[in-house]
Coordinates of C-alpha atoms in Angstrom, one line a residue:
M1 CA -4.8 -260.7 -155.1
V2 CA -7.1 -262.2 -152.6
D3 CA -9.8 -259.7 -153.4
C4 CA -9.6 -260.4 -157.1
E5 CA -9.7 -264.1 -156.6
G6 CA -12.7 -263.8 -154.3
V7 CA -14.6 -261.7 -156.9
S8 CA -13.8 -264.2 -159.7
M9 CA -14.9 -267.1 -157.6
D10 CA -18.1 -265.3 -156.7
A11 CA -18.8 -264.5 -160.3
Q12 CA -18.3 -268.2 -161.2
V13 CA -20.7 -269.3 -158.4
E14 CA -23.4 -266.8 -159.6
K15 CA -23.0 -267.9 -163.1
E16 CA -23.3 -271.5 -162.1
R17 CA -26.4 -270.8 -160.1
G18 CA -27.9 -269.0 -163.1
D19 CA -27.2 -271.9 -165.3
E20 CA -28.8 -274.3 -162.8
E21 CA -31.9 -272.1 -162.6
K22 CA -32.1 -272.0 -166.3
E23 CA -31.9 -275.8 -166.4
G24 CA -34.8 -275.8 -164.0
G25 CA -32.8 -277.0 -161.1
Q26 CA -32.3 -280.4 -162.6
S27 CA -28.6 -280.4 -163.1
K28 CA -26.0 -280.5 -160.4
S29 CA -23.0 -278.2 -159.8
F30 CA -19.6 -279.4 -160.9
L31 CA -17.9 -277.8 -157.8
S32 CA -16.8 -280.0 -155.0
P33 CA -18.2 -279.5 -151.5
Q34 CA -14.8 -278.6 -150.1
L35 CA -14.5 -275.7 -152.6
K36 CA -18.0 -274.5 -151.8
A37 CA -17.1 -274.4 -148.1
M38 CA -13.9 -272.4 -148.8
I39 CA -16.0 -269.9 -150.9
R40 CA -18.5 -269.5 -148.1
I41 CA -15.7 -268.8 -145.5
K42 CA -14.1 -266.3 -147.8
K43 CA -17.3 -264.5 -148.4
K44 CA -17.9 -264.1 -144.6
Y45 CA -14.3 -262.8 -144.1
L46 CA -14.7 -260.2 -146.9
K47 CA -18.0 -259.1 -145.6
R48 CA -16.7 -258.7 -142.0
S49 CA -13.5 -256.8 -143.1
N50 CA -15.6 -254.5 -145.4
S51 CA -17.9 -253.6 -142.5
V52 CA -15.0 -252.8 -140.1
R53 CA -13.2 -250.7 -142.7
S54 CA -16.4 -248.7 -143.4
S55 CA -17.0 -248.0 -139.7
T56 CA -13.4 -246.9 -139.2
N57 CA -13.5 -244.5 -142.2
S58 CA -16.8 -243.0 -140.9
A59 CA -15.3 -242.5 -137.4
V60 CA -12.2 -240.8 -138.8
S61 CA -14.3 -238.5 -141.0
D62 CA -16.5 -237.5 -138.1
G63 CA -13.5 -236.8 -135.9
S64 CA -14.5 -239.3 -133.2
L65 CA -11.4 -241.4 -133.8
H66 CA -8.3 -239.4 -134.5
P67 CA -5.1 -241.2 -135.6
K68 CA -3.4 -239.8 -132.5
S69 CA -6.2 -240.5 -130.1
P70 CA -5.6 -242.6 -127.0
Q71 CA -7.4 -245.6 -128.5
T72 CA -5.2 -245.5 -131.6
R73 CA -2.0 -245.1 -129.6
K74 CA -3.1 -247.9 -127.2
S75 CA -3.7 -250.2 -130.1
K76 CA -0.4 -249.3 -131.6
R77 CA 1.4 -250.0 -128.4
R78 CA -0.3 -253.3 -128.1
R79 CA 0.7 -254.3 -131.6
S80 CA 4.3 -253.2 -130.9
R81 CA 4.7 -255.5 -128.0
V82 CA 7.1 -258.4 -128.5
L83 CA 6.3 -261.6 -126.7
F84 CA 9.0 -264.0 -125.7
P85 CA 8.6 -267.6 -124.8
N86 CA 8.9 -268.4 -121.1
N87 CA 12.1 -270.4 -121.5
T88 CA 13.9 -267.6 -123.3
L89 CA 16.5 -265.4 -121.6
I90 CA 16.1 -261.7 -122.1
F91 CA 19.4 -259.7 -122.2
R92 CA 18.9 -256.1 -121.4
P93 CA 21.6 -253.6 -122.5
K94 CA 23.9 -252.5 -119.7
K95 CA 23.9 -248.9 -118.7
E96 CA 27.2 -247.1 -119.1
R97 CA 28.6 -246.2 -115.6
S98 CA 30.0 -242.7 -115.3
G99 CA 33.6 -242.4 -114.2
A100 CA 32.9 -239.1 -112.4
K101 CA 31.4 -240.7 -109.3
P102 CA 34.5 -242.6 -108.3
F103 CA 36.6 -239.5 -109.0
L104 CA 34.4 -237.3 -106.8
L105 CA 34.5 -239.9 -104.0
L106 CA 38.3 -240.1 -104.1
F107 CA 38.5 -236.3 -104.2
S108 CA 36.3 -236.0 -101.2
V109 CA 38.4 -238.4 -99.2
I110 CA 41.6 -236.5 -100.1
V111 CA 40.1 -233.2 -99.0
F112 CA 38.9 -234.7 -95.8
F113 CA 42.3 -236.0 -94.9
Q114 CA 44.0 -232.7 -95.8
V115 CA 41.6 -230.8 -93.5
Y116 CA 42.0 -233.3 -90.7
N117 CA 45.8 -233.1 -91.0
A118 CA 45.6 -229.3 -91.0
I119 CA 43.6 -229.3 -87.8
E120 CA 46.0 -231.7 -86.2
N121 CA 48.9 -229.5 -87.1
L122 CA 47.2 -226.5 -85.6
D123 CA 46.6 -228.4 -82.4
D124 CA 50.3 -229.5 -82.4
H125 CA 51.5 -225.9 -82.7
V126 CA 49.3 -224.7 -79.9
L127 CA 50.2 -227.6 -77.6
K128 CA 53.9 -227.0 -78.2
Y129 CA 53.8 -223.5 -76.7
D130 CA 51.4 -224.6 -73.9
L131 CA 49.2 -221.5 -74.2
E132 CA 46.6 -222.9 -71.8
G133 CA 49.2 -223.1 -69.1
L134 CA 50.4 -219.5 -69.9
E135 CA 46.8 -218.2 -69.7
R136 CA 46.3 -219.8 -66.3
S137 CA 49.5 -218.4 -65.0
L138 CA 48.8 -214.9 -66.2
H139 CA 45.3 -214.8 -64.7
R140 CA 46.7 -216.1 -61.4
E141 CA 49.6 -213.7 -61.1
V142 CA 48.5 -210.6 -62.9
F143 CA 45.8 -208.6 -61.1
G144 CA 43.1 -206.4 -62.5
Q145 CA 43.8 -207.0 -66.2
P146 CA 41.2 -209.5 -67.5
E147 CA 40.4 -207.6 -70.7
A148 CA 44.0 -207.1 -71.6
L149 CA 45.0 -210.7 -70.9
E150 CA 42.1 -212.1 -72.9
E151 CA 43.1 -209.9 -75.9
L152 CA 46.7 -210.9 -75.5
M153 CA 45.9 -214.7 -75.5
D154 CA 43.6 -214.3 -78.5
H155 CA 46.4 -212.8 -80.5
L156 CA 48.9 -215.5 -79.4
N157 CA 46.5 -218.3 -80.1
D158 CA 45.8 -217.1 -83.6
Y159 CA 49.4 -216.5 -84.5
L160 CA 51.0 -219.5 -82.9
S161 CA 48.5 -222.0 -84.4
T162 CA 50.6 -222.1 -87.6
Y163 CA 54.2 -221.6 -88.7
A164 CA 53.8 -219.7 -92.0
H165 CA 52.7 -216.1 -91.7
Q166 CA 52.3 -213.0 -93.9
K167 CA 53.6 -210.6 -91.3
P168 CA 55.2 -210.7 -87.9
L169 CA 53.1 -210.2 -84.7
A170 CA 53.8 -207.1 -82.6
L171 CA 51.8 -206.7 -79.4
S172 CA 52.2 -203.3 -77.8
L173 CA 51.0 -203.1 -74.2
H174 CA 50.5 -199.6 -72.8
G175 CA 49.5 -198.5 -69.3
S176 CA 50.4 -196.3 -66.4
S177 CA 53.0 -196.9 -63.8
G178 CA 52.3 -199.8 -61.4
V179 CA 49.7 -201.7 -63.4
G180 CA 52.0 -204.8 -64.0
K181 CA 53.7 -204.3 -67.3
S182 CA 57.2 -205.4 -66.2
H183 CA 55.7 -208.2 -64.1
L184 CA 53.8 -209.4 -67.2
G185 CA 56.9 -209.3 -69.3
R186 CA 58.9 -211.4 -66.8
L187 CA 56.1 -214.0 -66.8
L188 CA 56.1 -214.2 -70.6
V189 CA 59.8 -214.6 -70.7
R190 CA 59.8 -217.3 -68.1
H191 CA 57.0 -219.3 -69.8
F192 CA 58.4 -219.1 -73.4
R193 CA 61.9 -220.1 -72.2
S194 CA 60.4 -223.2 -70.7
V195 CA 58.8 -224.3 -74.0
V196 CA 61.4 -223.3 -76.6
D197 CA 65.1 -222.8 -76.6
D198 CA 66.4 -220.1 -74.2
K199 CA 68.3 -218.5 -77.1
L200 CA 65.1 -217.9 -79.0
V201 CA 63.6 -215.8 -76.3
V202 CA 65.1 -212.3 -75.9
H203 CA 64.3 -210.1 -72.9
Y204 CA 65.4 -206.5 -73.8
L205 CA 65.5 -203.9 -71.1
S206 CA 66.2 -200.4 -72.4
K207 CA 67.8 -199.2 -69.1
H208 CA 70.1 -202.1 -69.0
H209 CA 71.0 -202.7 -72.7
C210 CA 71.2 -199.0 -73.7
P211 CA 71.5 -196.7 -70.7
L212 CA 73.1 -193.8 -72.5
Q213 CA 71.2 -191.8 -75.2
D214 CA 74.3 -190.9 -77.1
M215 CA 74.9 -194.6 -77.7
A216 CA 71.5 -195.0 -79.4
Q217 CA 72.9 -195.6 -82.9
H218 CA 75.3 -198.2 -81.6
C219 CA 72.6 -199.9 -79.6
A220 CA 70.3 -199.9 -82.6
S221 CA 73.0 -201.8 -84.7
K222 CA 73.5 -204.3 -81.9
L223 CA 69.8 -204.9 -81.6
A224 CA 69.5 -205.4 -85.3
H225 CA 72.3 -207.9 -85.3
R226 CA 70.8 -209.7 -82.3
I227 CA 67.4 -210.0 -83.9
S228 CA 68.8 -211.3 -87.2
E229 CA 70.9 -213.9 -85.4
V230 CA 68.1 -215.2 -83.3
V231 CA 65.6 -215.2 -86.3
T232 CA 68.1 -217.2 -88.4
Q233 CA 68.6 -219.8 -85.7
A234 CA 64.8 -220.1 -85.1
D235 CA 64.3 -220.6 -88.8
E236 CA 66.8 -223.5 -88.9
E237 CA 65.0 -225.1 -85.9
E238 CA 61.5 -224.3 -87.5
Q239 CA 60.4 -222.4 -84.4
I240 CA 59.1 -219.0 -83.7
P241 CA 61.3 -216.6 -81.7
F242 CA 60.1 -214.2 -79.1
F243 CA 61.3 -210.7 -78.3
I244 CA 60.0 -209.0 -75.1
L245 CA 61.1 -205.4 -75.0
D246 CA 60.4 -203.5 -71.8
E247 CA 60.6 -199.8 -71.1
V248 CA 60.1 -198.9 -74.7
E249 CA 59.3 -195.3 -73.7
L250 CA 63.0 -194.9 -72.9
M251 CA 64.1 -196.1 -76.4
A252 CA 65.7 -193.4 -78.6
P253 CA 64.4 -192.9 -82.2
P254 CA 67.2 -195.0 -83.9
L255 CA 66.1 -198.0 -81.9
L256 CA 62.5 -197.5 -82.8
D257 CA 63.5 -197.0 -86.5
I258 CA 65.3 -200.4 -86.4
L259 CA 62.2 -202.1 -84.9
Q260 CA 60.0 -200.6 -87.5
T261 CA 62.1 -202.1 -90.3
F262 CA 61.7 -205.5 -88.8
L263 CA 57.9 -205.1 -88.8
Q264 CA 57.6 -204.7 -92.6
S265 CA 55.8 -207.3 -94.6
N266 CA 58.2 -207.2 -97.6
Q267 CA 60.9 -209.2 -95.8
T268 CA 62.0 -212.8 -96.2
N269 CA 59.9 -215.5 -94.7
E270 CA 62.0 -216.1 -91.6
F271 CA 61.5 -212.5 -90.5
L272 CA 57.7 -212.9 -90.8
N273 CA 57.6 -215.7 -88.2
V274 CA 58.5 -213.6 -85.2
V275 CA 56.6 -212.4 -82.1
Y276 CA 57.5 -208.9 -80.7
I277 CA 56.0 -207.8 -77.4
F278 CA 56.4 -204.1 -76.5
L279 CA 55.8 -202.9 -72.9
S280 CA 55.5 -199.1 -72.5
S281 CA 54.0 -196.3 -70.5
L282 CA 53.5 -194.2 -73.6
G283 CA 49.9 -193.1 -74.0
Q284 CA 49.1 -193.6 -70.3
R285 CA 47.3 -190.3 -70.2
E286 CA 44.8 -191.4 -72.9
V287 CA 44.3 -194.8 -71.3
T288 CA 43.8 -193.3 -67.8
A289 CA 41.2 -190.8 -69.1
H290 CA 39.3 -193.4 -71.0
V291 CA 39.2 -195.8 -68.0
L292 CA 38.0 -193.1 -65.6
Q293 CA 35.3 -192.1 -68.1
N294 CA 34.1 -195.6 -69.1
A295 CA 35.3 -197.9 -66.3
S296 CA 36.8 -200.2 -69.0
T297 CA 39.5 -200.3 -71.6
N298 CA 37.1 -201.1 -74.4
G299 CA 37.3 -198.4 -77.1
A300 CA 40.6 -197.0 -75.8
H301 CA 42.5 -198.3 -78.9
K302 CA 41.7 -195.4 -81.2
P303 CA 42.8 -192.5 -78.9
L304 CA 45.8 -194.5 -77.9
R305 CA 46.9 -195.2 -81.5
R306 CA 46.3 -191.5 -82.4
A307 CA 48.5 -190.4 -79.5
L308 CA 51.3 -193.0 -80.3
S309 CA 51.3 -192.0 -84.0
L310 CA 52.5 -188.5 -83.0
I311 CA 55.5 -190.1 -81.2
H312 CA 56.8 -192.5 -83.8
P313 CA 55.4 -194.1 -87.0
L314 CA 56.3 -197.5 -85.5
W315 CA 52.8 -197.8 -84.0
M316 CA 51.1 -197.1 -87.3
E317 CA 52.4 -200.4 -88.8
P318 CA 49.7 -203.0 -89.7
A319 CA 51.6 -205.6 -87.7
V320 CA 51.3 -203.7 -84.4
E321 CA 48.3 -204.6 -82.2
L322 CA 47.7 -202.3 -79.3
I323 CA 46.6 -203.6 -75.9
P324 CA 45.7 -201.0 -73.3
L325 CA 46.2 -201.9 -69.6
S326 CA 43.6 -200.8 -67.2
L327 CA 44.1 -198.9 -63.9
L328 CA 44.1 -201.1 -60.7
E329 CA 41.3 -200.7 -58.3
R330 CA 41.7 -200.8 -54.5
E331 CA 40.8 -204.5 -54.3
H332 CA 43.6 -205.3 -56.7
V333 CA 46.1 -203.3 -54.6
I334 CA 45.1 -205.3 -51.6
Q335 CA 45.8 -208.5 -53.5
C336 CA 49.3 -207.1 -54.3
F337 CA 49.9 -206.5 -50.6
L338 CA 48.8 -210.0 -49.6
E339 CA 51.0 -211.6 -52.2
E340 CA 54.1 -209.5 -51.3
M341 CA 53.7 -210.0 -47.6
T342 CA 53.3 -213.8 -48.1
L343 CA 56.5 -213.8 -50.2
E344 CA 58.4 -211.9 -47.5
G345 CA 57.3 -214.3 -44.8
F346 CA 54.8 -212.1 -43.0
Y347 CA 51.5 -213.4 -41.8
P348 CA 49.0 -211.1 -43.6
E349 CA 46.4 -209.5 -41.3
F350 CA 43.6 -208.1 -43.3
S351 CA 43.3 -205.0 -41.1
Q352 CA 46.9 -204.2 -41.5
V353 CA 46.6 -204.7 -45.3
E354 CA 43.7 -202.3 -45.5
R355 CA 45.6 -199.8 -43.5
L356 CA 48.5 -200.0 -46.0
A357 CA 46.2 -199.7 -48.9
D358 CA 44.6 -196.6 -47.5
E359 CA 48.0 -194.9 -47.5
L360 CA 48.0 -194.8 -51.3
A361 CA 46.5 -192.1 -53.6
Y362 CA 43.4 -193.0 -55.7
H363 CA 41.3 -191.7 -58.6
T364 CA 37.5 -191.8 -57.8
A365 CA 35.1 -192.3 -60.7
A366 CA 31.6 -193.8 -60.8
G367 CA 31.9 -195.0 -57.2
R368 CA 35.2 -196.8 -57.9
Q369 CA 38.7 -196.1 -56.5
Y370 CA 41.6 -196.5 -58.9
A371 CA 45.2 -196.4 -57.5
K372 CA 47.2 -193.6 -59.2
T373 CA 50.5 -195.6 -58.8
G374 CA 49.0 -199.1 -59.0
C375 CA 51.1 -201.6 -57.0
R376 CA 54.3 -199.8 -57.5
Q377 CA 54.7 -198.7 -53.9
V378 CA 53.6 -202.1 -52.4
V379 CA 57.1 -203.5 -52.2
G380 CA 58.5 -200.5 -50.5
K381 CA 55.8 -200.3 -47.9
V382 CA 56.0 -204.0 -47.1
N383 CA 59.8 -203.7 -46.7
L384 CA 59.2 -201.0 -44.0
L385 CA 57.2 -203.5 -41.8

């Protein structure tokens, strides 16, 4: 519309000019000065817009100004900006907050407290049995068995740190005569009776509880009844019972069969929370040969288990952990003499102790002397003083 009006007005002005020229310039125009000024402004605007349009078309045709060029996009972005007055409040849309973050935070806090409570419960179980005190007592009173004692305490710490288990714990200690098996058993009985109920700690001696082999079946039934009774009481009190069985090498097959049934993992829960400690001289030949060859009990578990499996399948159960006891060296025998003489009220003279130690028989291997009978003869020799 604007273009058409501009063209008509121009045509009218040209016609008027022609008429005026025809009249010789004598007549005046009938247009007002205001209208003339508007026509001049319109002509300038049309001329400028036509020049800009022609330059843009030529640039697009040459490829110098593409519709998607940075200059074009910049001009579009500038035109798309919306200006607000200074005194106008701009309300931005609120971002939707995800509900997953609070949930994850709450879940992390719950997991942290559960782990913390579990650690506290483990500490409570270990403190209840005073295993640190037991370890100090064993290292102080049992000579020449640092490896065996460390292995024993590792098993007890792992098992007694919690109450629920998948299988019972059976620790089977094997060594030759005089290395301290029975002494170790008495120390364990004394300690556990001081931290739990006396009735939950059973000290079974084969010679005392079943002296006759023809009564083996009767002894087996009595032992099974005793174990069931103690385990039931321990389950009611939410404690772990202990069975220390000494002189296992004297047990008849029916007794070993009964013990094997209690080591199965397919039992009720109360029979899975039990600690059995077997003390035996079975396999002493294999342990002695390994110690004389290697000066240590490390690696003696395989030949020991192989030898025990030929005696009874009890020692092939997964719940049974074998702990070989080493031979005692001469210095350990001297410690036994010093302790026994002190208990008997003798003033121990070192020269006298060495003389007594020299009276014993020894194995010699790799420059070391191992007592063949350990400290077994110490008490008898001290009593002869």
